[in-house]
Structure formats: C-alpha cells, structure tokens
DNA sequence: GTGAAAGCGCTAACAA
DNA sequence: TTGTTAGCGCTTTCAC
C-alpha cells in the first residue's frame, strides 16, 4: 500500500492523512514539492542543500515548485535527521544587568554570522534552572552551552552521556575543565586600587559581590595586592558584602560610612553597587569626589551619566560573548581551539568620581 | 535484515550503525531501554508519558532500565513526532534595556510554569532579523511568537502557511490582527503632564521616542490632551525626537535648554532619556527640580537612584511578559482567549525630580 | 545527475 | 495492560 496519497486540489495536505490524524495542518512537505516538480524527494533535498549537484534545469523546476507550494523545510525534521540543532544555549544569571546585555549582544552577533541561533536563558543564578537548561543539549535541543557564571551545570557526570560542549565566560570556574574567557579581575582590581592609592587614599572601602563568586575572590585579591604593595594594612572592617544590586551598594555604603574611621574612597565591585553607594553618600550629605572617592567595575552605560561620572573599569563585554560563541562552535564542530583560556584586556575609565584625598583636620 | 543489532557490552550504542555512520554518538535510545527492561518501546514511551497506563511492576522495570542506560529522550525526535516544540520566541528590540529585562523575566517565569521554554531574540529592532526569528515558527522550531515592538513579522501573508500564533506586547500595532497587551500610554502621558501642569508648569518640553513608534504617538497625544484640557497651546518647538537612549536624552535636553524661552519642565518618554537629560541639565548649571522639573517613563531601577530620584511612570513590566505568555499559550493550544486586548494599569511614581514652577523675574 | 529506499527516535493507532 | 507496526519529514547511501 502506498503510504500517502496526496490529492491534487488547491489545499493538498489538508486532506492528507497527516492532517486527519494530527491536530496540526501540514501545508507542504518535501514530497509535495517533489510531486509538483516531477522529481524525487532526494532531488528536492539536494537542490536545497547542495544545488551544484543538480542540473540547472532540474534546479529551476524544483525552485519553482518550492515557490508554488510555499514550502518551508521542517527544521525539526532536518535537525532530527542531521543531529544538529544550530542552537546555542546561553545561561545568564540575570538578564537585568547591563553588562550581560552587552555580552549577549556580542554573542548573538557572532552566532548569527556563523549560522547559529542563541537560546537565552535567564537562570536567576539558580543551579537547578541552570541544570535544566543545560539539559537541552542532552535532549538534542541545542548543540552547546555558554555559562556566564562560575557553576558547572554538568558537574555531576551523567555516566554514559557524551560530554556536552560548554564554554565558561565572564565569571569562570577556577581550574575548571572547560574552556574559559575571562578578565584578569585580580589585575584590574589591583590597578584600580593603585589608582586610588596614587591619589593618596589609605582607607579604601570595598563592597564585594557574593561570597561564592570567584570573580569577587579575584577582585578582593587584587585590592589586597595593591594595598600590600603600598604597605597599607588591610582593615577587614572596610570590606563588606553585596550582591551586585543597587540596593546592596546603598546598604554597603551605609555600613562603611557609619564606621568611626570612615574610608576616604569606596571601591564597588560593579557599577550598579557604585550607583547605589553614590546615592547613600549623597544622602549622608557627603560629596563625591571631594569627601569621598567612588569607583565601580564594568563601565555600564549609566556610569558615564552619573553625577559625577563614575570612574570604573571597562571590560570588552561584547567580546566576551563573541569569543565564547566562537570557541563553543569550534568545540561543537570538533575543530581545534587556538587557546583554551582566553583572558581579555581591561581599561581604567577615569572619570569624575575620584580625586586626591582631602587633608583632614 | 533486522535494522539494528545492539551489542551487549558496556557501551552498546557506540558500535551501533548510527554511531558508525553519523558523527555523533547515540548513547541510548528508547529501543535500548526497551531491550534492557524486556518490554516493547511502546511501553517505555507510555511509562514516560502516562505512567498510570502501565502496571507498577512494569513501570519499575522500565524506570530501572532508564536509569541503567542513562537514557534521555531525544526531544528532537519527540517534538518532531508530536509536532510541538514547547518553545516560545520572544522578539526583543534590545536586550540592553532595563524595562524589557523585567518583561522577559515575567515571561520566563510564566513559560516555565506552563512547561514551555523561552527563546530570546535580540532583534535590534531590525525587521529582517525579526522576520528571520519569527520564521522559527514556520520551521517548526517554536510554537509561537511574542513581539515586543509594533511590527508584524508575519505581515506579508505567506500564502498557504498556517497563521502563526503571535502576541504583541508593550509596543503594540494599531488596529492589528493579533492579541495585544499594552499600557494606556496616552492616559499615562496625560496623567504625568497633568501632574506637571498642576505644579504650575506651562512650558513643558517633550523628548519623544522614534517617529515610527506608536507608543510615542500615544504618549505625545496624551501630552497634548493634557495641555489642551488646561488651555495651554502646544508649542511644537518644545517637542524633540529621541531614540530612547541616554545620549538621545542628553542631546534632546541640550536642544530644549537652548531655546530662547526655556521650558520649566521636561517630559522624557523613557527613563534612560530622562537620565541623559538630567546630566545635560546639570552640565548647564541648572538644578532639578528647582530650576527645571524632569520626568521619565518606565520606572527602571536606576530611576529611584538618580540625584534627585526621578519622577516617572511605573509599568507592571513583569506582568506584560506573564500575560503575553499566557495568551500565547492559549493561542497555541487553541483555547479561548478571555480578552484579545489587555490593557495594564500604570502608576505615577512621584519622586524628587518635580516641583512647583519657580516664579521667574 | 537522479531515483529508490532505508531509517533517524519516537508516538500512537490498533491488535492481541 | 502490552506489543506490533506504521509512519512523522527529511537526508543519505546505493544503484542506475
């Protein structure tokens, strides 16, 4: 029995078995096109994939039929058959972060150029959600994963599953098994702290990120490196925790400004917290930079629009995304990786929020 | 010939035909699990999909086999077969926008609850990219589309393609054919303008969004409504164009402040532009709100952290995303829609950037 | 250069 | 309750 008999009316597939048994209407498929063009399905497939292997006349016939049928290849079938989705998963701790937005933009660009698509997943930094989305690879919904946080969603080895292509960018796992793209956070924090020390600051407050973040660990280390190199004892009271939000910066500043021996400069581990801190400083009736210098990290667009404009550390955010995609695609396509651990350059963006320390008393 | 002969060693599928002919290793499939459990593939499928239709003992055997094989259903095959991807495409003009970030977050939440996934697409507001991503639906890569901009990516009717489920949120198409979730932008702008008029302002500058945006059209209309109701003639010189960026706000403010008859209040159609304008106002040595009142739109997190805190219009951003997803899923699953056009409430967030007009001279 | 046919992994009739 | 079987739409040998 021939499996499918396609009628010749204007709405061919509507009355096909598929349409009868499945809820959705199949409006045209490769068989329909083949019939219209008077060729085999194989020829249609070839015309679409490698036209050079088909006679020009045949090609024209097929293309006309494609047009006539309004044919769109069912990518679900294509991918199923060819075991390749063209999807890249990006795990973002939070989309509501201007820095990540730039990273994603760079990734999107690179993916599009390479013929891949980006599936963005806002994981809220939750490991369960990260694992779930990373599963998309094992489920054959995506070809690889880019993780922007220091957590390996494939940490628990799924015994006999093929290792999934994954690249770790921005906040990277220490000594991890996966390729990374990172900033030398330690050097950057050191450079910024040196800038403050150079302005005469000795009591420099630090508002950190969450304890668990290696990115924070590195930045703290850089801060301490600089202090040590300048012979300044690190006062633990000057360091407080935050979570990269505006509110955290506000709260952190409140705590540091309440110290009996107030810091003369404040280093926030990201710009959001610096902007939060700025508000608190002003609420206290203090001026930036006259009374207290303030610096951030990331150089988000708002940084330059603060009052005063925020001195911060500029990262090539888009490049993170771009590099991550390029490396991931190499991994997927099993091409050699030039480097497994890329370190991107930073730049101090010196603006108006820092000044020489005021001689008190 | 039996199509597949699975060997019994510890790495069964590695030596299967699939592994030999395709580049990727199939580590286990439903057939392998069925073999391991001593049941048919149908029983495995049932155990996974509707366990209640399988005997508990059988179920246990199958589950054990699933475990043993480290089996993950190939969702590509599942979706291909069942003609449903569980993916929702969200077209975002730009991810680097704090307002959209909140919308997306709400959408993500709702999608996850309903068992759908979100594919985020940063379209940069480009129609070609929007069309391309919207095509994912016709390609069977996604079940539906949420568009956050006033452009119909399916505008050109693809003759015999089934109409794709699409919901239009945030910036909606006038008289469009698709379900919408929007704010009453006109009423919101009117309310804000009335607030300014109530403070005694008569010359109120307006920094608009791009000409093409209906959202802008509505907000301008609301602004004019309020002026008219108060008997104030609308001076076209007080209206200038922007594109929702910090820079645009800065430039717009520069233009308006250079007028011989300077406005006493500035209404920016989003907070980013208001923050840009704020910077320009201060650069000019003017004070907000003493010399000039300033208001924005959206209530992004940074708004409350400005100096002074920005008076703005709060939108329930997350609800846009949530509602859009709920409506889209109803569309996809062909359930009835309670309303085709949802209008969400706004709220004036009155902060420190507005004050009664100063009596000049 | 083209066609016939096998089959990707899974689901869902239908039969037993 | 379970098994058998026919495909989903497409790609890809392998003949011709």
XYZ file of C-alpha atoms (C1' of nucleotides) in Angstrom:
754
model
C 0.000 0.000 0.000
C 1.375 3.394 -0.871
C 1.662 5.190 2.436
C 0.403 8.581 1.405
C -1.831 9.659 -1.406
C -1.823 13.346 -1.941
C -4.796 14.838 -3.632
C -4.353 17.484 -6.265
C -6.676 20.195 -5.090
C -5.555 23.623 -4.024
C -5.158 22.645 -0.415
C -3.460 19.349 -0.898
C -2.223 18.479 2.529
C -5.351 19.488 4.367
C -6.912 16.240 3.344
C -3.762 14.198 3.755
C -3.615 11.542 6.440
C -1.343 13.718 8.485
C -3.936 16.427 8.636
C -6.605 13.999 9.519
C -4.802 12.330 12.379
C -2.709 15.107 13.800
C -4.087 18.298 15.202
C -1.893 20.492 13.063
C -2.174 21.096 9.376
C 0.839 20.248 7.285
C 0.735 22.637 4.416
C 3.525 21.316 2.349
C 6.406 18.971 2.638
C 9.243 17.777 0.565
C 7.111 15.102 -1.031
C 4.592 17.647 -2.181
C 7.340 19.729 -3.738
C 8.793 16.674 -5.415
C 5.430 15.813 -6.880
C 4.919 19.368 -8.124
C 8.361 19.431 -9.708
C 8.059 15.954 -11.080
C 11.239 14.798 -9.404
C 12.119 12.653 -6.414
C 12.341 13.884 -2.860
C 16.051 13.233 -2.942
C 16.443 15.721 -5.747
C 14.487 18.335 -3.843
C 16.672 17.783 -0.820
C 19.804 18.088 -2.913
C 18.583 21.212 -4.661
C 18.162 22.831 -1.288
C 21.355 21.617 0.320
C 23.904 21.280 -2.479
C 22.470 22.813 -5.638
C 25.718 22.298 -7.531
C 24.976 18.610 -7.635
C 21.754 19.175 -9.546
C 21.248 20.135 -13.171
C 20.327 23.798 -13.584
C 17.069 22.909 -15.315
C 16.093 20.500 -12.572
C 17.039 23.084 -10.035
C 14.749 25.629 -11.651
C 11.876 23.186 -11.715
C 12.376 22.440 -8.052
C 12.709 26.064 -7.053
C 9.520 26.870 -8.901
C 7.749 24.071 -7.074
C 9.122 25.273 -3.747
C 7.757 28.691 -4.517
C 4.419 27.376 -5.670
C 3.951 25.197 -2.631
C 5.113 27.879 -0.223
C 7.408 25.208 1.038
C 9.404 25.648 4.241
C 11.599 22.798 5.276
C 10.510 21.431 8.620
C 13.634 22.214 10.566
C 12.510 19.896 13.296
C 12.795 17.046 10.862
C 16.021 18.395 9.382
C 17.613 18.661 12.772
C 16.279 15.356 13.892
C 17.717 13.708 10.861
C 21.016 15.557 10.805
C 21.546 15.529 14.573
C 22.383 19.164 14.730
C 20.174 21.931 16.000
C 22.171 25.084 15.368
C 21.073 26.324 18.774
C 23.430 27.639 21.400
C 22.228 27.947 24.967
C 23.446 30.929 26.950
C 22.928 30.731 30.682
C 22.706 34.250 32.097
C 22.482 34.771 35.854
C 20.256 37.737 35.233
C 19.202 39.435 32.096
C 18.505 42.596 34.067
C 22.138 43.527 34.053
C 23.513 45.987 31.623
C 26.852 44.248 31.442
C 25.397 40.880 30.494
C 23.204 42.591 27.963
C 26.327 43.640 26.125
C 27.849 40.184 26.390
C 24.718 38.672 24.925
C 24.639 41.181 22.148
C 28.161 40.164 21.154
C 27.259 36.502 21.328
C 24.155 36.969 19.255
C 26.123 38.745 16.575
C 28.777 36.045 16.370
C 26.217 33.261 16.394
C 24.249 34.775 13.589
C 27.365 35.181 11.491
C 28.201 31.526 11.984
C 24.686 30.333 11.216
C 23.736 29.500 14.766
C 20.913 30.754 16.919
C 21.067 31.815 20.521
C 18.711 30.495 23.176
C 18.897 32.866 26.065
C 18.102 31.507 29.489
C 17.700 33.761 32.476
C 18.651 31.381 35.254
C 18.469 33.827 38.150
C 21.703 32.217 39.210
C 19.834 29.124 40.340
C 21.670 25.870 39.872
C 18.528 23.843 39.286
C 17.436 26.113 36.482
C 20.923 26.100 35.044
C 20.988 22.324 35.057
C 17.595 22.149 33.468
C 18.512 24.422 30.615
C 21.875 22.762 30.156
C 19.917 19.547 29.678
C 18.729 20.978 26.391
C 21.988 19.696 24.996
C 21.452 16.166 26.168
C 17.928 16.376 24.887
C 19.274 17.343 21.483
C 17.607 20.712 21.631
C 20.868 22.597 21.484
C 24.411 21.915 20.391
C 26.266 23.594 23.211
C 26.169 25.808 26.260
C 27.746 29.073 27.286
C 27.701 29.590 31.013
C 28.292 33.124 32.319
C 28.592 32.055 35.921
C 31.054 30.003 37.935
C 28.962 26.891 38.160
C 29.326 23.791 36.064
C 25.828 22.608 35.160
C 27.341 19.321 34.054
C 29.286 18.859 37.271
C 27.603 15.605 38.125
C 28.880 13.397 35.363
C 25.956 11.799 33.633
C 27.671 8.450 33.330
C 27.408 7.402 29.764
C 26.356 10.680 28.217
C 28.655 12.284 25.762
C 30.326 15.322 27.336
C 28.443 18.400 26.208
C 30.269 21.266 24.522
C 30.412 24.093 27.027
C 32.306 27.332 27.366
C 32.577 29.319 30.551
C 32.770 33.078 30.208
C 32.843 36.199 32.378
C 32.744 34.591 35.782
C 34.799 31.456 35.363
C 35.321 28.327 37.365
C 38.747 28.012 38.953
C 40.767 25.206 37.468
C 37.704 24.107 35.605
C 37.672 21.525 32.879
C 36.033 23.792 30.378
C 37.391 26.489 28.101
C 37.081 29.963 29.557
C 37.003 33.596 28.571
C 37.714 35.873 31.447
C 39.123 39.150 32.556
C 42.140 39.325 34.793
C 39.947 40.542 37.596
C 42.784 40.499 40.063
C 44.968 42.727 37.930
C 42.057 45.031 37.182
C 41.127 45.443 40.839
C 44.773 45.961 41.673
C 45.126 48.670 39.020
C 42.042 50.462 40.273
C 43.142 50.259 43.875
C 46.544 51.587 42.867
C 44.819 54.478 41.194
C 43.114 55.295 44.489
C 46.317 54.836 46.465
C 48.050 57.103 43.991
C 45.515 59.766 44.895
C 46.589 59.471 48.495
C 43.828 57.220 49.779
C 44.768 54.879 52.595
C 41.390 53.794 53.893
C 39.643 52.286 50.937
C 36.317 50.590 51.496
C 35.378 47.627 49.351
C 31.869 46.465 48.548
C 32.197 42.911 47.302
C 29.975 40.589 45.364
C 28.517 37.429 46.843
C 30.889 35.230 48.848
C 30.595 32.319 46.464
C 31.745 34.269 43.441
C 35.310 33.598 42.254
C 35.136 36.854 40.415
C 34.780 38.513 43.781
C 37.576 36.462 45.239
C 39.901 37.676 42.474
C 38.878 41.283 42.823
C 39.403 41.190 46.551
C 42.802 39.622 45.980
C 43.739 42.398 43.570
C 42.586 45.002 46.059
C 44.731 43.382 48.728
C 47.697 43.063 46.359
C 47.681 46.790 45.824
C 47.313 47.613 49.498
C 50.121 45.272 50.392
C 52.393 46.635 47.701
C 51.822 50.100 49.147
C 52.456 48.904 52.663
C 48.897 49.518 53.785
C 47.395 47.101 56.262
C 44.109 45.709 55.081
C 41.380 46.504 57.563
C 38.687 43.805 57.351
C 36.138 46.285 58.667
C 36.447 48.105 55.353
C 35.192 45.144 53.388
C 31.525 44.345 53.146
C 29.373 42.030 51.126
C 26.911 42.818 48.436
C 25.088 41.071 45.647
C 25.701 43.390 42.718
C 22.394 45.237 43.078
C 21.740 48.945 43.529
C 20.290 48.239 46.938
C 23.374 46.304 48.033
C 25.568 49.257 47.133
C 23.325 51.557 49.083
C 23.377 49.316 52.124
C 27.092 48.644 51.891
C 27.870 52.339 51.738
C 25.649 52.954 54.728
C 27.617 50.417 56.721
C 31.019 51.724 55.667
C 30.122 55.363 56.205
C 28.972 54.546 59.702
C 32.460 53.404 60.694
C 34.120 55.577 63.276
C 37.101 55.847 60.989
C 35.381 56.445 57.672
C 37.015 55.365 54.409
C 38.067 58.157 52.049
C 37.417 56.028 48.991
C 34.962 53.308 48.067
C 35.596 50.568 45.577
C 32.442 48.761 44.441
C 32.782 45.536 42.550
C 30.270 46.604 39.958
C 28.719 49.807 38.725
C 25.215 49.065 39.965
C 26.503 48.908 43.520
C 28.567 52.029 42.962
C 25.448 53.872 41.850
C 23.636 52.596 44.914
C 26.519 53.725 47.082
C 26.561 57.121 45.403
C 23.001 57.701 46.470
C 23.781 56.799 50.063
C 26.848 59.009 50.147
C 24.817 61.971 48.977
C 22.036 61.217 51.421
C 24.640 61.490 54.129
C 25.474 64.959 52.895
C 28.883 63.968 51.593
C 30.250 64.953 48.229
C 31.872 62.762 45.590
C 34.760 63.080 44.951
C 35.566 65.922 47.364
C 34.707 63.998 50.532
C 34.953 60.514 49.240
C 36.146 58.938 46.023
C 33.998 56.275 44.424
C 34.775 53.688 41.795
C 32.896 50.867 40.145
C 33.534 47.998 37.810
C 32.124 47.155 34.327
C 31.547 50.579 32.826
C 27.845 50.176 32.148
C 26.264 52.932 30.074
C 24.788 54.616 33.142
C 28.255 55.000 34.675
C 29.144 57.911 32.437
C 25.808 59.549 33.214
C 26.149 59.560 36.975
C 26.708 62.760 38.864
C 29.672 62.828 38.989
C 30.517 60.472 36.139
C 31.763 57.240 37.617
C 35.354 56.123 37.413
C 35.241 52.436 36.633
C 36.863 49.522 34.852
C 35.828 48.997 31.274
C 35.521 45.453 30.033
C 35.107 44.493 26.390
C 31.740 42.956 27.160
C 30.714 42.208 23.599
C 33.994 40.413 23.025
C 33.215 38.009 25.848
C 30.108 36.942 24.035
C 31.730 36.837 20.657
C 34.739 34.808 21.785
C 32.563 32.454 23.778
C 30.443 31.705 20.750
C 33.445 31.209 18.522
C 35.045 28.822 20.959
C 31.838 26.945 21.537
C 31.281 26.463 17.842
C 34.826 25.158 17.473
C 34.073 22.694 20.246
C 30.827 21.624 18.623
C 32.360 21.207 15.233
C 35.340 19.486 16.798
C 37.788 21.977 15.430
C 40.977 22.742 17.340
C 40.859 25.573 19.843
C 43.593 28.176 19.499
C 43.586 28.766 23.241
C 41.548 27.105 25.924
C 41.705 30.034 28.309
C 41.324 33.469 26.847
C 41.986 36.499 29.026
C 40.582 39.772 27.774
C 42.052 43.200 28.453
C 40.534 45.792 30.775
C 40.847 49.526 30.830
C 40.513 52.070 33.589
C 37.828 54.574 32.689
C 38.909 57.546 34.774
C 36.065 59.980 35.244
C 34.970 62.474 37.820
C 34.244 60.340 40.847
C 37.807 60.135 42.114
C 40.057 62.856 43.460
C 43.086 63.287 45.665
C 42.342 62.633 49.288
C 41.363 65.714 51.262
C 43.764 66.622 54.056
C 41.537 66.284 57.044
C 41.855 68.346 60.219
C 17.523 -7.849 7.853
C 16.970 -6.534 11.352
C 17.853 -2.874 11.105
C 19.798 -2.530 14.307
C 21.718 -5.083 16.265
C 22.707 -3.801 19.630
C 25.657 -5.468 21.220
C 25.611 -6.227 24.906
C 28.829 -4.659 26.031
C 29.035 -1.728 28.361
C 28.958 0.817 25.593
C 26.254 -0.646 23.473
C 25.426 2.115 21.090
C 28.959 3.109 20.302
C 29.135 0.233 17.913
C 25.633 0.652 16.583
C 25.113 1.589 12.963
C 24.107 5.061 13.971
C 27.393 5.604 15.663
C 29.263 4.269 12.724
C 27.548 6.341 10.096
C 26.773 9.558 11.920
C 29.334 11.797 13.504
C 27.629 11.819 16.852
C 27.447 9.003 19.324
C 23.995 7.840 20.310
C 24.363 6.662 23.832
C 20.973 5.238 24.381
C 17.577 5.330 22.857
C 14.149 4.073 23.603
C 14.889 0.760 21.944
C 17.886 0.198 24.141
C 15.797 0.875 27.231
C 13.059 -1.442 25.992
C 15.603 -4.195 25.459
C 17.091 -3.656 28.911
C 13.668 -3.736 30.556
C 12.449 -6.621 28.468
C 9.443 -4.685 27.194
C 8.416 -3.008 23.967
C 9.308 0.522 23.016
C 5.680 1.481 23.286
C 5.675 0.506 26.935
C 8.725 2.620 27.562
C 7.105 5.552 25.839
C 3.957 5.076 27.882
C 5.835 4.750 31.137
C 7.417 8.098 30.465
C 4.359 9.909 29.180
C 1.402 8.392 31.011
C 2.669 6.085 33.743
C -0.834 5.435 35.025
C -1.465 3.320 31.974
C 1.324 0.929 32.866
C 1.469 -1.727 35.567
C 3.530 -0.635 38.555
C 5.876 -3.584 38.177
C 6.431 -2.866 34.517
C 6.935 0.751 35.357
C 9.634 -0.126 37.858
C 11.412 -2.349 35.379
C 11.348 0.436 32.808
C 12.499 3.076 35.242
C 15.366 0.873 36.287
C 16.339 0.382 32.675
C 16.118 4.134 32.042
C 18.438 4.683 34.951
C 20.827 1.972 33.883
C 21.056 3.223 30.344
C 21.334 6.848 31.409
C 18.515 7.378 28.981
C 17.404 10.860 27.944
C 14.602 11.074 25.474
C 15.740 12.747 22.300
C 13.461 15.736 22.439
C 14.223 16.475 18.844
C 12.545 13.228 17.929
C 9.753 13.749 20.438
C 8.998 17.157 19.067
C 9.329 16.057 15.513
C 6.871 13.288 16.129
C 4.438 15.208 18.253
C 4.631 18.439 16.248
C 5.127 20.596 19.250
C 8.344 22.177 20.403
C 7.420 23.832 23.677
C 9.484 26.817 22.584
C 8.215 30.385 22.617
C 10.099 33.019 20.680
C 10.317 36.468 22.215
C 11.423 39.213 19.883
C 13.054 41.994 21.910
C 14.120 45.207 20.201
C 17.058 45.392 22.563
C 18.028 43.319 25.482
C 20.089 46.205 26.833
C 17.041 47.849 28.253
C 16.127 47.507 31.851
C 12.428 47.636 31.139
C 12.487 44.781 28.667
C 14.622 42.797 31.069
C 11.744 42.852 33.513
C 9.242 41.922 30.833
C 11.371 38.966 29.857
C 11.768 37.883 33.404
C 7.988 37.757 33.790
C 7.633 35.852 30.557
C 10.289 33.349 31.519
C 8.561 32.697 34.810
C 5.167 32.118 33.229
C 6.615 29.942 30.494
C 8.430 27.730 32.920
C 5.290 27.272 34.970
C 3.399 26.186 31.896
C 6.111 23.834 30.718
C 7.341 25.988 27.892
C 10.774 27.396 27.188
C 11.647 30.886 26.060
C 13.868 31.609 23.107
C 15.013 35.163 23.453
C 15.928 37.021 20.309
C 17.595 40.393 20.399
C 16.448 41.826 17.103
C 17.958 45.278 17.423
C 14.620 46.439 16.132
C 15.522 45.242 12.653
C 12.661 43.923 10.607
C 14.782 41.437 8.718
C 16.025 39.873 11.921
C 12.535 39.874 13.350
C 11.216 38.094 10.302
C 14.016 35.595 10.408
C 13.396 34.665 14.006
C 9.653 34.621 13.529
C 10.309 32.060 10.828
C 11.269 29.674 13.590
C 7.575 29.016 13.928
C 7.095 28.090 10.300
C 10.203 25.981 10.556
C 8.659 24.149 13.474
C 11.345 25.300 15.832
C 8.944 27.181 18.024
C 5.227 27.139 18.717
C 4.593 30.849 18.854
C 5.971 34.360 18.942
C 5.790 37.284 21.298
C 6.691 40.543 19.649
C 7.546 43.494 21.881
C 7.565 46.004 19.080
C 4.996 47.468 16.750
C 5.935 45.458 13.715
C 4.182 42.390 12.430
C 6.855 39.913 11.349
C 4.154 37.934 9.565
C 2.779 40.970 7.786
C 3.404 39.546 4.345
C 0.980 36.686 4.309
C 2.840 33.527 3.430
C 0.043 32.275 1.204
C -0.703 28.781 2.289
C 1.090 28.740 5.606
C -0.942 28.292 8.698
C -1.164 31.578 10.600
C 1.386 31.512 13.384
C 0.336 32.130 16.964
C 1.614 35.565 17.895
C 1.007 38.016 20.676
C 2.003 41.651 20.566
C 3.009 43.243 23.845
C 4.370 46.528 25.190
C 4.548 48.485 21.969
C 1.542 47.309 20.037
C 0.380 47.611 16.476
C -2.597 49.895 15.955
C -5.665 48.011 14.885
C -3.564 44.952 14.498
C -4.870 41.493 13.867
C -3.065 39.996 16.814
C -3.846 39.891 20.521
C -2.135 42.647 22.463
C -1.032 43.565 25.943
C -0.416 47.230 26.316
C -0.424 50.169 28.619
C -2.744 53.076 28.056
C 0.196 55.204 27.070
C -1.996 58.111 26.179
C -3.665 58.193 29.576
C -0.349 57.724 31.332
C 1.303 60.579 29.472
C -1.750 62.707 30.090
C -1.659 61.989 33.812
C 2.012 62.830 34.022
C 1.567 66.028 32.065
C -1.338 66.965 34.303
C 0.918 66.433 37.282
C 3.352 68.938 35.810
C 0.607 71.367 34.915
C -0.702 71.030 38.432
C 2.682 72.214 39.641
C 2.236 75.351 37.600
C 4.299 74.387 34.568
C 3.160 75.876 31.288
C 6.152 75.306 29.055
C 6.737 71.584 29.169
C 9.384 70.135 26.878
C 8.887 66.649 25.481
C 11.603 64.290 24.343
C 9.910 61.682 22.214
C 10.856 58.267 21.002
C 11.418 57.438 17.346
C 8.863 58.790 14.882
C 7.749 55.359 13.794
C 6.777 54.221 17.254
C 3.039 54.125 18.003
C 3.946 54.126 21.640
C 5.441 57.540 21.058
C 2.427 58.652 19.101
C 0.191 57.771 22.044
C 2.383 59.447 24.592
C 2.531 62.603 22.541
C -1.239 62.514 22.192
C -1.603 62.192 25.968
C 0.736 65.094 26.479
C -1.305 67.183 24.084
C -4.566 66.085 25.661
C -3.426 67.441 28.996
C -2.178 70.700 27.551
C -5.371 71.228 25.660
C -7.525 70.438 28.683
C -5.582 73.078 30.573
C -5.917 75.573 27.775
C -2.227 75.626 27.012
C -1.189 75.993 23.389
C 1.171 73.286 22.329
C 4.426 74.779 21.113
C 5.996 72.435 18.556
C 9.396 73.848 19.387
C 9.124 72.140 22.752
C 8.961 68.698 21.200
C 12.059 66.914 20.017
C 12.908 63.437 18.858
C 14.978 60.792 20.562
C 15.582 57.100 20.336
C 15.251 56.014 23.947
C 18.983 56.120 24.661
C 20.895 58.060 27.307
C 22.616 60.013 24.583
C 19.334 60.985 22.978
C 18.105 62.387 26.266
C 21.281 64.351 26.641
C 21.052 65.785 23.146
C 17.349 66.482 23.422
C 17.818 68.386 26.644
C 20.608 70.397 25.082
C 18.312 71.446 22.271
C 15.403 72.334 24.526
C 17.525 74.230 27.025
C 18.961 76.307 24.219
C 15.532 77.705 23.364
C 15.162 81.388 24.000
C 12.076 80.630 26.010
C 13.273 77.661 28.033
C 10.820 75.029 29.259
C 10.345 74.793 33.010
C 9.695 71.088 32.871
C 10.919 68.212 30.732
C 8.973 65.067 29.994
C 11.095 62.248 28.588
C 9.375 59.271 27.069
C 11.583 56.841 28.928
C 13.858 56.870 31.930
C 17.074 56.370 30.007
C 16.468 59.603 28.142
C 15.483 61.325 31.369
C 18.786 60.285 32.908
C 20.604 61.559 29.862
C 18.689 64.817 30.098
C 19.449 65.098 33.791
C 23.128 65.080 33.035
C 22.772 67.811 30.453
C 20.670 69.960 32.758
C 23.315 69.766 35.453
C 26.087 70.483 32.981
C 24.260 73.673 32.174
C 24.400 74.612 35.841
C 20.686 74.202 36.344
C 19.129 72.369 39.250
C 16.443 69.717 39.218
C 13.759 70.299 40.364
C 14.384 73.893 41.465
C 15.114 75.266 38.006
C 13.500 72.609 35.924
C 11.294 69.647 36.646
C 12.130 66.361 34.987
C 10.078 63.223 34.491
C 10.586 59.914 32.762
C 8.626 56.839 31.846
C 9.025 53.153 32.827
C 10.427 53.371 36.336
C 13.599 51.407 35.718
C 15.589 50.512 38.832
C 18.060 53.326 38.223
C 15.280 55.913 38.315
C 14.988 55.784 42.079
C 18.754 56.097 42.371
C 19.126 59.273 40.368
C 20.001 62.531 42.010
C 17.326 63.651 42.533
C 15.236 60.489 42.362
C 13.293 60.544 39.141
C 9.548 61.021 38.999
C 8.304 58.594 36.417
C 5.524 56.284 35.334
C 5.667 52.778 36.713
C 4.549 49.969 34.472
C 3.953 46.424 35.647
C 6.718 45.176 33.355
C 6.750 41.579 34.543
C 3.009 41.349 34.008
C 3.447 42.232 30.344
C 5.651 39.197 29.930
C 3.489 36.959 32.017
C 0.240 37.912 30.287
C 1.830 37.662 26.879
C 2.988 34.133 27.569
C -0.366 33.080 28.950
C -2.204 34.458 25.956
C 0.254 32.952 23.519
C -0.071 29.534 25.081
C -3.851 29.802 24.890
C -3.460 30.616 21.210
C -1.118 27.705 20.646
C -3.301 25.264 22.475
C -6.352 26.690 20.754
C -8.032 27.584 23.977
C -10.370 30.567 24.100
C -8.865 33.915 24.981
C -10.589 35.798 27.789
C -9.697 39.117 26.180
C -7.881 39.812 22.956
C -6.611 43.209 24.048
C -5.388 43.545 27.578
C -4.594 46.984 28.948
C -2.428 47.076 32.043
C -2.545 49.777 34.701
C 0.150 52.390 35.224
C 1.091 54.335 38.289
C 2.745 57.677 38.760
C 5.895 57.268 40.816
C 6.246 60.733 42.259
C 9.777 61.348 43.464
C 12.079 64.282 43.857
C 12.586 65.489 40.328
C 9.448 67.578 40.084
C 8.497 70.727 41.949
C 6.236 73.714 41.624
C 7.360 76.120 38.969
C 9.612 78.906 40.180
C 8.193 82.390 39.805
C 10.679 83.937 37.467
C 11.581 87.582 37.443
C 22.519 13.532 -12.287
C 18.703 11.249 -10.442
C 15.651 7.933 -8.024
C 14.504 4.233 -4.688
C 14.602 3.110 -0.294
C 16.233 2.791 4.394
C 15.832 4.731 8.627
C 16.832 8.849 12.431
C 13.978 8.073 17.694
C 9.789 8.424 18.879
C 4.412 8.236 19.223
C 0.004 6.444 18.610
C -3.278 3.608 16.291
C -4.700 -0.842 16.512
C -4.470 -5.580 17.725
C -3.894 -9.058 20.976
C -2.117 -3.797 30.014
C 1.131 -4.619 26.449
C 3.078 -5.379 21.798
C 3.166 -4.585 16.770
C 3.581 -1.544 13.416
C 3.228 2.449 10.526
C 4.888 6.409 9.824
C 6.423 11.977 11.201
C 9.732 14.856 7.060
C 13.927 14.592 5.927
C 18.848 13.003 4.495
C 21.748 9.818 2.549
C 23.516 5.805 0.778
C 23.489 2.987 -3.172
C 22.075 1.792 -7.663
C 21.075 3.116 -12.111
